[in-house]
Amino acid sequence: MIEQTAQLPDDVDSLKRLVVERSAERDLAFEALKIKTLEVEKLKLQLAKLRRMQFGRSSEKLDRAAAQLELAIEELEAGEADAPPEPAEAPTEQPGALAPVEAKRKPARRPLPDHLPRETVVHQPAAACPACGGQVRMLGEDKSEVLEYVPGHFKVIEHVRPKVSCRCCEAIHQAPPPDLPIERGRPGPGLLAHVLVSKYCDHLPLYRQSEIYAREGVDISRSTMAGWVGRAAWELRLLIEAISAYVLAAAKIHGDDTPVPVLAPGTGKTATGRLWVYVRDDRPWAGTAPPAVFYRYSPDRKGEHPRGHLSDFRGILQADGYAGFGDLYKTGGVTEVACWAHVRRKIFDVHAANGSPLARQALERIGSLYDIETAIRGRSADERRAIRQSHAGPPLDDLKRWFEASLPRISGKSELAVAIRYALTRWTQLTRYRDDGHLEIDNNAAERAIRAIALGRKNWLFAGSDDGGERAAAIYTLIETAKLNGIDPEAYLRDVLVRVATHPAKQIDDLLPWTWAARHMVAIAA
């Protein structure tokens, strides 16, 4: 586990204050956990009621409501595991204090299914006593089983650690336990990676995964997998922050956001949160920096959220006309570049609705600009700038004059007039790409990164809670960055989930997807 050990104070008074502060923090955490547990139980009661109602009559609305409750429960249960477990301490009673609430009991582990194939891994201790070099003799062995998933099937890996003692000094020795993604946990790295990719890449909620695994004779409850997901997100947090820092170190990024429905626990009502995306991708101008994307969640669309996300960013932001980015541009540290795809979309909607000849002419003119972009994709920034200035410059100037001449000919309240004014008021930002080969004509890089979330919404991937939204943003960051670099996200996570627990925090960049891929290819070649 990657963590930094804080230095304790030397004087007694400071130590006492620290103990009191830690005790208060623990009490608050316990109270929050108790509230979450009560919310889970309440939602389970509502779910059971809906399930009973389904037997009475078939209703698509009931099915959808039940699915939303399933998702809300799994996110709350995952939230209980998204921090490292603290060592158990005996409860202390204080005069006048309320009786302590019984801690949540952990369910007893059931043995893994007998029908699964078994693989035994023996972790042998040293052949001689590390203390004195004497001969050792066998005392016994410790065994633990891990449920693993390899593409296509489950298997059980039995880890055997023989225990020996020295014939000379009687010291007892044993090989250390194997590194697992969850300490003393049941899932192997392949199974945990499969659960994460199935949920966030293939859009299968945990309760559906549980049903699929049951058909294979493997009983894994939704609540168990929810705990795995929460713990995995916590273990991967430094790697996710490293990707964010890498994206924000670029000179130019793309930004966008999309709504996500969030089911408010206990109310049955759905609010609208937002997932924000920021992309670094230099491939269109033959840049050598690896592409990357990171996501952030917020409960609403207030401008304070992107300002917070990009507070340390200095450079060019290519985005739509969202007013919340305005304060970033006013600082002078962030330059706005607008998106021709948004202009084209507004005009296309008009043409699709009424077949307007003017809208069709506008689409043809904008299409000629995109033809130039197709021809220069992948060329150097200098080549792109020179070709744009000579080939796209005159059509851009002509398009502006055509827009200005067309406005008086149509109703000022028409949708086409709105679209033309949208373009003219952002003309400087829309034409910056012409004079800089590093820029794009549109913000499609960010919109492509949003598609995974949009597809998830169609498959009932509700965030379930604000914590669930933050967790989704974190895992999306890893999965979508791996995909941008041509990496199978499940293979990547399968390896990284083992390494990240013991990897030095200062060397976390070694586990970034593109670094991992380069090392992996070297290993394959060797």
PDB file of C-alpha atoms in Angstrom, residues 3 5 53 146-148 181 187 199 212 295 362 400 457 464 472 517 520:
ATOM      1  CA  GLU A   3       1.365   5.748   1.938  1.00  0.00           C
ATOM      2  CA  THR A   5       4.202   7.915   7.460  1.00  0.00           C
ATOM      3  CA  MET A  53     -44.766  -6.120  -6.896  1.00  0.00           C
ATOM      4  CA  VAL A 146      -7.645 -16.832  -4.269  1.00  0.00           C
ATOM      5  CA  LEU A 147     -10.430 -16.741  -6.844  1.00  0.00           C
ATOM      6  CA  GLU A 148      -8.903 -15.726 -10.156  1.00  0.00           C
ATOM      7  CA  PRO A 181      -4.641  -6.305  -4.928  1.00  0.00           C
ATOM      8  CA  PRO A 187     -10.093 -11.827  -5.457  1.00  0.00           C
ATOM      9  CA  LYS A 199     -18.688  -2.346 -14.899  1.00  0.00           C
ATOM     10  CA  ILE A 212     -23.748 -14.022 -14.846  1.00  0.00           C
ATOM     11  CA  TYR A 295     -12.412  12.751 -15.660  1.00  0.00           C
ATOM     12  CA  ALA A 362     -23.482  26.897 -44.719  1.00  0.00           C
ATOM     13  CA  LYS A 400     -17.669  35.297 -42.378  1.00  0.00           C
ATOM     14  CA  ARG A 457     -26.142   5.975 -19.416  1.00  0.00           C
ATOM     15  CA  GLY A 464     -26.043   5.914  -7.591  1.00  0.00           C
ATOM     16  CA  ALA A 472     -16.660   6.279 -11.860  1.00  0.00           C
ATOM     17  CA  ALA A 517       3.066  -0.757 -22.400  1.00  0.00           C
ATOM     18  CA  HIS A 520       5.531  -4.925 -21.463  1.00  0.00           C
TER      19      HIS A 520
END
